[in-house]
Structures are given as structure tokens and as C-alpha cells.
Amino acid sequence: MADDYSVLGFETRAIHAGQQPDPRTGAVIVPIYQTSTYAQDGVGGTREGGYEYSRTANPTRTALEEALASLEGARHTLAFASGMAASDAVLRTVLRPGDHLVLGNDAYGGTFRLIDKVLSLWGVEHTVADLSRIDEVRAAMRPETKLIWCESPTNPLLGVADIAALAGAAHDAGARLVVDNTFATPYLQTPLALGADIVVHSTTKYLGGHSDVVGGAVVTNEDELREQLFYLRNAAGAVPGPFDAWLTLRGLKTLALRMERHSDNADLVARTLAKHPKVTKVYYPGLPEHPGHEVAAKQMRRFGGMVSFRVTGGEAAALEVASRTKLFVLAESLGGIESLIEHPGKMTHASTAGSTLEVPEDLIRLSVGIEDGRDLVADLTQALG
């Protein structure tokens, strides 16, 4: 929910919003309330905040939710056990059998799998569209369309959508716009301010920031939607534990600093790769030649820490490059302090094989960490040969 810190800077809110010193002990860091149940003041007499059972509410989780809501400029945040749990909750809350959604033509493989393989069994249909082309989005919508599901930047091709324009298209049709803000984070981009209705995060990534926690979040300004999501989360039980919430809250405190360094290093890496003779294409919104550069510059503070590129020699060459790095660790996920390298076609996006979202076989995706950028450039250069 909104708090008294709303007029303060991002870095200040990241450290203080929802995180007042403990009133009993004065502890300046939110305690880990490692408890499953709470004493009640008589039958049905829960304490302030509704604490009765930690599946329903937990003070450490509340602190995380208040802090993230403040950073997104939102009234409500609900934390979940994973990013996919957050996405699933949104889809099952907003959609019913017979409904339809528009999905971007470049999206995280797990999101595509959930929509294409799971929700389809529930009678929900989807149409794939290039979200950077508003006319194509409008053409893909139907009377039964309830959602546009957007990533910007997209995963793994770093496409950029005009969030304000997409919100207009959604609202004109009586639908909602959902923005997966995992790549950008609220430090670089605040979709609700641009007209989006719902924001989802895999807090596993940049928000946690240290590759040591799995979590998700849903952010919205809609009171009724928040109550519906809260009901489903409590009924289904996909909640993060208190230690997970605490780790994510710790990560939020340094988000601004880390995103600046991620962006510095990614920019250096992207510009270096763009000049390499064995690289055929670089995907990074910070490059002036990127087709979404101007839109990204308009709606983002900086361009983030994700870079993808294609290499000469096809899939075999891409796999070879991914196996030869020394600092870039061959691993899935992203957004941690360490740099990661992966082959989307064989790893994170294997579920898109044979679909309209299938990724190029010569594509490599980088999560550029906060190491010395010169060392990262040297590592990629030796791996490319």
C-alpha cells in the first residue's frame, strides 16, 4: 500500500519503506518472523495486520510487499513463492474458460508453457502478436480478449513495447494490460505509471539479486483485484517463506546501485560484441540501432543488464562459445551479481521449440553481472576466439 515515503527518492524508499525499526527491540532490519501461527486475542481476534497463520499473512512478507509497492508506485503488492506462481495467480484470477489473451511473440519460455500447455486445457485461448506493432495487437484482439501479456524488454530477444500505447489498446477493448517487469525492475521502469493494470515480477532475478532465493510478486492499484489475488493465494498456498521474503527485501536495498552497474557493464559488452567479426547481431535496447531504442529511452531510466547475440556458425558455434567462458557461468536464470551465459534454444526457451516463439538456434543470452566490465569483455572475446 502507499506510505509516507512516497515523496522520497527511490534509493531511500528501497531502504525504509515498510521497514521501520522494530517497535519492541529497535532492530533496524526487519526480523525474520519464522513462525507458522500467531496467538489470537480471543476467538477470531487477530492482531493488527490479520496475522493468524503464515500462509495468510506474515510480518516479514508484509514488509517486502510494502517496500515493493512503494518502489512500483502502487497501492498493492502480493508476494508469491515464484515468478511462475505470481503469473499463474494473475491468469487464473482474471481469466475464465472461453476467454482469450494476446501474448507477445517473444516471451519467457515458462510463461509460454503455462499459457500454451496448461491454460489451454482450461479453455483459455491465446494469439501471438508483435507487441511493438500496435496495429497488429489490435488485430489480434477479440471480443473475449481479457488480457494483453507484455514483457518489455522481452526475453530473450530484448524487444521493446510501447507500454502506454499497449495500455490504450487494451483499455479500448475492455481488457487489462499485464507487464512482466522482471528485466527492467522498478528502478528502470514503472509500468503502472505508463498505464499498465498489473505488474508481475520474478523476484528471483534482479530484485533478490544474489541468486540465493526464489520468489515472485504481483503489483496493482486495483483494490478488488488485490482482494481476488489475495483470496487465491491464500486458498492455493503459493506463498514465500519468511526467510525468502527477508532475502528479497535485503536485495531491494541495493537494487538501484546494482542496476546502474549492470547497465554500465551491459552497455560495454553490447558495444564490444557489435564490433566482433563472429557476431552477426546484438540485441540490446541501449544500442542506437536497436529498433526499440527510442521507445526504451522514453520509458526506461537505463537499458538494463541483459544482452543477447547471434554468432556465425549456427547452433554448434553458439554452444561452443557458451562452453568456453571462464567468468560467465553456464546457467539458467538471470539478474544476480554474477554474470551468466546460456543457450535459450536448449535451456530457458526449450518449451517454445516448434512454435511461433521458437528462438534462433545460434542465439546466446547473457545476464551481465556487476564484475569489472573489462574482465567480462575479455572473457567473451576469448570465448568467441
Short mmCIF file of C-alpha atoms in Angstrom, two decimals:
data_model
loop_
_atom_site.label_atom_id
_atom_site.label_comp_id
_atom_site.label_asym_id
_atom_site.label_seq_id
_atom_site.Cartn_x
_atom_site.Cartn_y
_atom_site.Cartn_z
CA MET A 1 0.00 0.00 0.00
CA ALA A 2 1.03 3.65 -0.35
CA ASP A 3 3.08 5.03 2.54
CA ASP A 4 4.55 8.27 3.85
CA TYR A 5 7.76 7.62 1.93
CA SER A 6 6.07 8.12 -1.45
CA VAL A 7 7.57 11.58 -1.95
CA LEU A 8 11.12 10.39 -1.29
CA GLY A 9 13.71 9.10 -3.74
CA PHE A 10 13.88 5.51 -4.97
CA GLU A 11 17.03 4.64 -3.05
CA THR A 12 15.52 6.00 0.18
CA ARG A 13 12.29 4.08 -0.27
CA ALA A 14 14.18 0.87 -1.03
CA ILE A 15 15.80 1.06 2.40
CA HIS A 16 12.98 2.49 4.51
CA ALA A 17 9.51 1.85 3.04
CA GLY A 18 7.75 -0.82 5.07
CA GLN A 19 10.92 -1.31 7.10
CA GLN A 20 10.59 0.81 10.22
CA PRO A 21 12.73 -0.22 13.22
CA ASP A 22 11.15 -2.99 15.26
CA PRO A 23 8.98 -1.27 17.93
CA ARG A 24 9.92 -3.75 20.65
CA THR A 25 13.68 -4.06 20.23
CA GLY A 26 14.66 -1.21 17.91
CA ALA A 27 16.16 -3.63 15.40
CA VAL A 28 16.84 -1.63 12.23
CA ILE A 29 16.50 -4.66 9.94
CA VAL A 30 13.09 -6.31 9.64
CA PRO A 31 13.11 -9.53 11.69
CA ILE A 32 12.60 -12.94 10.12
CA TYR A 33 9.27 -13.98 11.64
CA GLN A 34 9.95 -17.70 11.42
CA THR A 35 6.56 -18.71 12.77
CA SER A 36 3.61 -20.57 11.34
CA THR A 37 0.89 -19.37 13.70
CA TYR A 38 0.01 -16.44 15.97
CA ALA A 39 -1.73 -16.05 19.33
CA GLN A 40 -5.19 -14.57 18.96
CA ASP A 41 -6.87 -12.05 21.26
CA GLY A 42 -9.90 -14.25 21.77
CA VAL A 43 -11.62 -16.42 19.16
CA GLY A 44 -11.30 -14.68 15.81
CA GLY A 45 -9.39 -11.80 17.41
CA THR A 46 -6.39 -11.48 15.12
CA ARG A 47 -3.72 -8.88 15.70
CA GLU A 48 -3.37 -5.77 13.53
CA GLY A 49 -2.41 -6.90 10.03
CA GLY A 50 -4.57 -10.01 10.15
CA TYR A 51 -1.87 -12.31 11.46
CA GLU A 52 -3.31 -15.70 12.34
CA TYR A 53 -1.45 -18.18 10.13
CA SER A 54 1.60 -17.53 7.97
CA ARG A 55 0.06 -18.84 4.76
CA THR A 56 -2.37 -15.92 5.06
CA ALA A 57 0.00 -13.24 6.33
CA ASN A 58 3.48 -12.93 7.79
CA PRO A 59 5.12 -9.69 9.02
CA THR A 60 8.36 -10.26 7.07
CA ARG A 61 6.36 -10.82 3.90
CA THR A 62 4.27 -7.72 4.66
CA ALA A 63 7.43 -5.61 4.86
CA LEU A 64 8.56 -6.89 1.45
CA GLU A 65 5.16 -6.21 -0.08
CA GLU A 66 5.02 -2.67 1.27
CA ALA A 67 8.54 -1.90 0.09
CA LEU A 68 7.97 -3.24 -3.43
CA ALA A 69 4.63 -1.45 -3.73
CA SER A 70 6.39 1.79 -2.87
CA LEU A 71 9.10 1.21 -5.48
CA GLU A 72 6.49 0.45 -8.18
CA GLY A 73 4.37 3.45 -7.17
CA ALA A 74 1.46 1.12 -6.39
CA ARG A 75 -1.17 0.60 -3.73
CA HIS A 76 -0.78 -3.17 -3.54
CA THR A 77 1.83 -5.89 -3.86
CA LEU A 78 1.38 -9.58 -3.16
CA ALA A 79 4.45 -11.79 -2.85
CA PHE A 80 4.41 -15.35 -4.19
CA ALA A 81 6.56 -18.46 -3.98
CA SER A 82 7.95 -17.93 -7.50
CA GLY A 83 7.55 -15.77 -10.56
CA MET A 84 5.53 -18.53 -12.22
CA ALA A 85 3.24 -18.74 -9.18
CA ALA A 86 2.65 -15.00 -9.50
CA SER A 87 1.90 -15.31 -13.23
CA ASP A 88 -0.39 -18.28 -12.64
CA ALA A 89 -2.33 -16.35 -9.99
CA VAL A 90 -2.90 -13.42 -12.34
CA LEU A 91 -4.03 -15.65 -15.19
CA ARG A 92 -6.40 -17.72 -13.04
CA THR A 93 -7.81 -14.64 -11.33
CA VAL A 94 -8.51 -12.61 -14.46
CA LEU A 95 -9.36 -15.34 -16.99
CA ARG A 96 -12.13 -17.88 -17.23
CA PRO A 97 -12.79 -20.73 -19.71
CA GLY A 98 -13.63 -19.21 -23.08
CA ASP A 99 -11.52 -16.09 -22.50
CA HIS A 100 -8.68 -15.00 -24.75
CA LEU A 101 -5.37 -13.20 -24.28
CA VAL A 102 -2.74 -11.68 -26.54
CA LEU A 103 0.83 -12.82 -25.91
CA GLY A 104 3.98 -11.23 -27.27
CA ASN A 105 5.88 -13.09 -29.98
CA ASP A 106 8.98 -13.13 -27.78
CA ALA A 107 8.33 -14.25 -24.23
CA TYR A 108 9.85 -16.25 -21.42
CA GLY A 109 9.55 -19.97 -22.14
CA GLY A 110 7.94 -20.69 -18.78
CA THR A 111 5.20 -18.15 -19.40
CA PHE A 112 4.55 -19.59 -22.85
CA ARG A 113 4.41 -23.12 -21.41
CA LEU A 114 1.91 -22.07 -18.75
CA ILE A 115 -0.35 -20.37 -21.28
CA ASP A 116 0.04 -22.78 -24.18
CA LYS A 117 0.16 -26.10 -22.33
CA VAL A 118 -1.73 -25.52 -19.07
CA LEU A 119 -4.32 -22.78 -19.55
CA SER A 120 -5.28 -24.22 -22.93
CA LEU A 121 -6.60 -27.29 -21.07
CA TRP A 122 -8.82 -24.89 -19.12
CA GLY A 123 -10.36 -23.49 -22.30
CA VAL A 124 -8.32 -20.26 -22.46
CA GLU A 125 -7.09 -19.30 -25.92
CA HIS A 126 -4.27 -17.01 -26.94
CA THR A 127 -2.99 -15.23 -30.02
CA VAL A 128 0.66 -14.33 -30.57
CA ALA A 129 1.43 -10.81 -31.80
CA ASP A 130 4.38 -8.46 -32.17
CA LEU A 131 3.70 -6.10 -29.28
CA SER A 132 5.87 -3.39 -30.82
CA ARG A 133 3.24 -3.09 -33.59
CA ILE A 134 0.05 -1.68 -32.08
CA ASP A 135 -1.98 -2.31 -35.25
CA GLU A 136 -1.03 -5.99 -35.08
CA VAL A 137 -2.03 -6.12 -31.42
CA ARG A 138 -5.41 -4.56 -32.12
CA ALA A 139 -5.97 -7.02 -34.98
CA ALA A 140 -5.21 -9.94 -32.66
CA MET A 141 -7.82 -8.91 -30.10
CA ARG A 142 -11.30 -10.45 -29.94
CA PRO A 143 -14.49 -9.60 -28.08
CA GLU A 144 -13.49 -12.21 -25.48
CA THR A 145 -9.95 -10.80 -25.02
CA LYS A 146 -9.34 -10.03 -21.35
CA LEU A 147 -5.55 -9.58 -21.21
CA ILE A 148 -2.54 -8.41 -23.14
CA TRP A 149 0.55 -10.08 -21.63
CA CYS A 150 3.65 -7.99 -22.23
CA GLU A 151 7.35 -8.23 -21.48
CA SER A 152 9.46 -5.16 -22.15
CA PRO A 153 12.31 -5.74 -22.67
CA THR A 154 11.41 -9.22 -23.88
CA ASN A 155 13.12 -12.50 -23.06
CA PRO A 156 15.40 -13.40 -24.83
CA LEU A 157 15.43 -11.06 -27.85
CA LEU A 158 15.25 -7.82 -25.84
CA GLY A 159 12.34 -6.41 -27.82
CA VAL A 160 10.69 -3.23 -26.60
CA ALA A 161 6.96 -2.46 -26.47
CA ASP A 162 5.40 0.98 -26.00
CA ILE A 163 3.65 0.31 -22.70
CA ALA A 164 1.45 3.42 -22.82
CA ALA A 165 0.27 2.56 -26.34
CA LEU A 166 -0.42 -1.06 -25.35
CA ALA A 167 -2.40 0.12 -22.33
CA GLY A 168 -4.51 2.27 -24.63
CA ALA A 169 -5.17 -0.67 -26.95
CA ALA A 170 -6.11 -2.91 -24.03
CA HIS A 171 -8.42 -0.39 -22.38
CA ASP A 172 -10.13 0.47 -25.65
CA ALA A 173 -11.13 -3.19 -25.86
CA GLY A 174 -12.14 -3.51 -22.21
CA ALA A 175 -9.08 -5.63 -21.41
CA ARG A 176 -6.21 -5.31 -18.95
CA LEU A 177 -2.50 -4.91 -19.67
CA VAL A 178 -0.09 -7.09 -17.69
CA VAL A 179 3.61 -6.17 -17.83
CA ASP A 180 6.30 -8.59 -16.72
CA ASN A 181 8.80 -6.09 -15.34
CA THR A 182 11.45 -8.63 -14.33
CA PHE A 183 14.12 -7.49 -16.78
CA ALA A 184 13.65 -3.78 -16.15
CA THR A 185 12.83 -3.74 -12.42
CA PRO A 186 11.03 -0.75 -10.87
CA TYR A 187 14.32 1.14 -10.81
CA LEU A 188 14.45 1.30 -14.60
CA GLN A 189 10.72 1.26 -15.43
CA THR A 190 7.36 1.66 -13.65
CA PRO A 191 4.63 0.23 -15.91
CA LEU A 192 1.69 1.30 -13.74
CA ALA A 193 2.68 4.92 -14.28
CA LEU A 194 2.57 4.24 -18.02
CA GLY A 195 -0.97 2.85 -17.89
CA ALA A 196 -0.50 -0.87 -17.17
CA ASP A 197 -3.02 -2.52 -14.86
CA ILE A 198 -0.87 -5.31 -13.40
CA VAL A 199 2.88 -5.81 -12.99
CA VAL A 200 4.45 -9.20 -12.34
CA HIS A 201 7.98 -9.99 -11.22
CA SER A 202 10.17 -12.97 -10.78
CA THR A 203 11.79 -11.59 -7.63
CA THR A 204 14.29 -14.42 -8.02
CA LYS A 205 16.09 -12.22 -10.52
CA TYR A 206 17.20 -8.61 -10.05
CA LEU A 207 15.06 -7.82 -7.01
CA GLY A 208 16.67 -10.57 -4.94
CA GLY A 209 19.83 -10.03 -6.91
CA HIS A 210 22.11 -12.64 -5.37
CA SER A 211 20.98 -15.98 -6.88
CA ASP A 212 20.00 -17.28 -3.47
CA VAL A 213 16.20 -17.03 -3.36
CA VAL A 214 13.18 -17.93 -5.49
CA GLY A 215 10.09 -15.73 -5.43
CA GLY A 216 7.53 -13.71 -7.34
CA ALA A 217 5.25 -10.73 -6.94
CA VAL A 218 2.11 -9.14 -8.39
CA VAL A 219 1.64 -5.36 -8.22
CA THR A 220 -1.57 -3.43 -8.90
CA ASN A 221 -3.57 -0.34 -7.97
CA GLU A 222 -6.91 -2.15 -8.22
CA ASP A 223 -8.40 -2.82 -4.78
CA GLU A 224 -10.85 -5.50 -5.90
CA LEU A 225 -8.22 -7.30 -7.95
CA ARG A 226 -5.92 -7.31 -4.96
CA GLU A 227 -8.60 -8.97 -2.85
CA GLN A 228 -9.20 -11.59 -5.54
CA LEU A 229 -5.48 -12.34 -5.82
CA PHE A 230 -5.14 -12.45 -2.04
CA TYR A 231 -8.01 -14.94 -1.82
CA LEU A 232 -6.50 -17.20 -4.48
CA ARG A 233 -3.03 -17.05 -2.93
CA ASN A 234 -4.41 -17.98 0.47
CA ALA A 235 -6.58 -20.74 -0.99
CA ALA A 236 -3.84 -22.22 -3.18
CA GLY A 237 -0.97 -21.52 -0.80
CA ALA A 238 1.81 -20.37 -3.15
CA VAL A 239 3.47 -18.11 -0.58
CA PRO A 240 7.16 -17.39 0.03
CA GLY A 241 8.58 -18.36 3.40
CA PRO A 242 9.72 -15.62 5.78
CA PHE A 243 13.41 -16.20 5.08
CA ASP A 244 12.76 -15.97 1.34
CA ALA A 245 10.90 -12.70 1.89
CA TRP A 246 13.75 -11.41 4.05
CA LEU A 247 16.39 -12.25 1.45
CA THR A 248 14.38 -10.49 -1.26
CA LEU A 249 13.87 -7.46 0.96
CA ARG A 250 17.61 -7.35 1.57
CA GLY A 251 18.17 -7.40 -2.18
CA LEU A 252 15.82 -4.45 -2.73
CA LYS A 253 18.03 -2.24 -0.59
CA THR A 254 20.86 -2.27 -3.15
CA LEU A 255 18.74 -2.55 -6.30
CA ALA A 256 19.47 0.96 -7.55
CA LEU A 257 23.22 0.57 -7.13
CA ARG A 258 23.27 -2.82 -8.78
CA MET A 259 21.11 -1.81 -11.75
CA GLU A 260 23.43 1.09 -12.51
CA ARG A 261 26.42 -1.27 -12.59
CA HIS A 262 24.52 -3.93 -14.55
CA SER A 263 23.60 -1.29 -17.11
CA ASP A 264 27.16 0.07 -17.33
CA ASN A 265 28.59 -3.39 -17.95
CA ALA A 266 25.87 -4.49 -20.36
CA ASP A 267 26.37 -1.37 -22.44
CA LEU A 268 30.12 -2.06 -22.62
CA VAL A 269 29.54 -5.71 -23.52
CA ALA A 270 26.92 -4.92 -26.17
CA ARG A 271 29.07 -2.31 -27.90
CA THR A 272 32.06 -4.66 -27.89
CA LEU A 273 30.06 -7.57 -29.31
CA ALA A 274 28.60 -5.34 -32.02
CA LYS A 275 32.13 -4.89 -33.40
CA HIS A 276 33.19 -8.54 -33.23
CA PRO A 277 33.56 -10.29 -36.62
CA LYS A 278 32.00 -13.54 -35.36
CA VAL A 279 28.89 -11.83 -34.00
CA THR A 280 26.13 -11.38 -36.57
CA LYS A 281 23.60 -9.50 -34.43
CA VAL A 282 23.39 -7.94 -30.97
CA TYR A 283 20.12 -7.42 -29.12
CA TYR A 284 20.35 -4.61 -26.58
CA PRO A 285 17.91 -1.66 -26.30
CA GLY A 286 20.77 0.68 -25.42
CA LEU A 287 22.28 0.42 -28.90
CA PRO A 288 21.07 3.29 -31.15
CA GLU A 289 20.45 0.84 -33.98
CA HIS A 290 18.03 -1.24 -31.87
CA PRO A 291 14.52 -0.79 -33.36
CA GLY A 292 13.06 -0.10 -29.91
CA HIS A 293 15.81 2.23 -28.73
CA GLU A 294 13.76 5.43 -28.80
CA VAL A 295 10.77 3.87 -27.01
CA ALA A 296 13.06 2.31 -24.40
CA ALA A 297 14.79 5.65 -23.85
CA LYS A 298 11.37 7.24 -23.31
CA GLN A 299 10.03 4.77 -20.75
CA MET A 300 13.18 3.44 -19.06
CA ARG A 301 15.76 5.13 -16.88
CA ARG A 302 18.52 2.98 -18.41
CA PHE A 303 18.63 -0.14 -20.56
CA GLY A 304 19.35 -2.93 -18.09
CA GLY A 305 21.76 -5.82 -17.76
CA MET A 306 20.53 -8.33 -20.35
CA VAL A 307 22.26 -8.78 -23.72
CA SER A 308 21.62 -11.41 -26.39
CA PHE A 309 23.62 -12.04 -29.55
CA ARG A 310 23.92 -14.39 -32.51
CA VAL A 311 27.12 -15.90 -33.86
CA THR A 312 28.43 -17.22 -37.15
CA GLY A 313 28.48 -21.00 -37.43
CA GLY A 314 24.96 -21.74 -36.21
CA GLU A 315 23.96 -23.74 -33.16
CA ALA A 316 27.24 -25.64 -32.85
CA ALA A 317 29.21 -22.41 -32.67
CA ALA A 318 26.81 -20.90 -30.12
CA LEU A 319 27.11 -23.97 -27.89
CA GLU A 320 30.89 -23.83 -28.20
CA VAL A 321 31.03 -20.17 -27.16
CA ALA A 322 28.75 -20.86 -24.19
CA SER A 323 31.07 -23.65 -23.04
CA ARG A 324 34.30 -21.63 -23.24
CA THR A 325 33.65 -18.69 -20.93
CA LYS A 326 35.55 -18.53 -17.64
CA LEU A 327 33.73 -15.75 -15.76
CA PHE A 328 30.31 -16.06 -17.37
CA VAL A 329 28.81 -19.13 -15.70
CA LEU A 330 26.81 -21.50 -17.90
CA ALA A 331 23.48 -21.46 -16.07
CA GLU A 332 19.82 -20.58 -16.36
CA SER A 333 18.20 -17.65 -14.55
CA LEU A 334 19.48 -14.08 -14.53
CA GLY A 335 19.73 -10.88 -12.53
CA GLY A 336 22.31 -11.95 -9.97
CA ILE A 337 25.53 -10.15 -9.14
CA GLU A 338 27.48 -12.77 -11.14
CA SER A 339 27.45 -12.96 -14.94
CA LEU A 340 25.66 -15.89 -16.59
CA ILE A 341 25.61 -17.25 -20.14
CA GLU A 342 23.08 -19.63 -21.66
CA HIS A 343 21.74 -21.05 -24.91
CA PRO A 344 17.99 -20.21 -24.85
CA GLY A 345 17.03 -22.77 -27.50
CA LYS A 346 18.41 -25.63 -25.41
CA MET A 347 17.77 -24.17 -21.96
CA THR A 348 15.28 -21.49 -20.84
CA HIS A 349 13.21 -21.48 -24.04
CA ALA A 350 13.23 -25.16 -24.99
CA SER A 351 9.44 -25.20 -24.48
CA THR A 352 9.00 -22.84 -27.45
CA ALA A 353 10.53 -25.29 -29.97
CA GLY A 354 8.30 -25.70 -33.00
CA SER A 355 6.06 -22.75 -32.04
CA THR A 356 5.85 -19.18 -33.30
CA LEU A 357 8.00 -18.22 -30.29
CA GLU A 358 10.89 -20.53 -31.19
CA VAL A 359 14.20 -18.73 -30.73
CA PRO A 360 17.14 -18.76 -33.18
CA GLU A 361 19.46 -21.73 -32.71
CA ASP A 362 22.55 -19.51 -32.92
CA LEU A 363 21.34 -17.23 -30.10
CA ILE A 364 23.25 -16.72 -26.84
CA ARG A 365 21.78 -14.83 -23.87
CA LEU A 366 23.88 -13.03 -21.29
CA SER A 367 22.96 -11.83 -17.84
CA VAL A 368 25.72 -9.29 -17.36
CA GLY A 369 26.75 -9.06 -13.71
CA ILE A 370 28.48 -6.40 -11.66
CA GLU A 371 32.08 -7.62 -12.03
CA ASP A 372 34.75 -5.43 -13.64
CA GLY A 373 33.36 -4.82 -17.11
CA ARG A 374 36.80 -5.08 -18.71
CA ASP A 375 37.17 -8.62 -17.37
CA LEU A 376 33.78 -9.58 -18.79
CA VAL A 377 34.69 -8.22 -22.22
CA ALA A 378 37.98 -10.12 -22.16
CA ASP A 379 36.18 -13.34 -21.22
CA LEU A 380 33.70 -13.08 -24.07
CA THR A 381 36.43 -12.15 -26.53
CA GLN A 382 38.48 -15.27 -25.71
CA ALA A 383 35.36 -17.45 -25.84
CA LEU A 384 34.49 -16.17 -29.31
CA GLY A 385 38.04 -16.92 -30.45
#
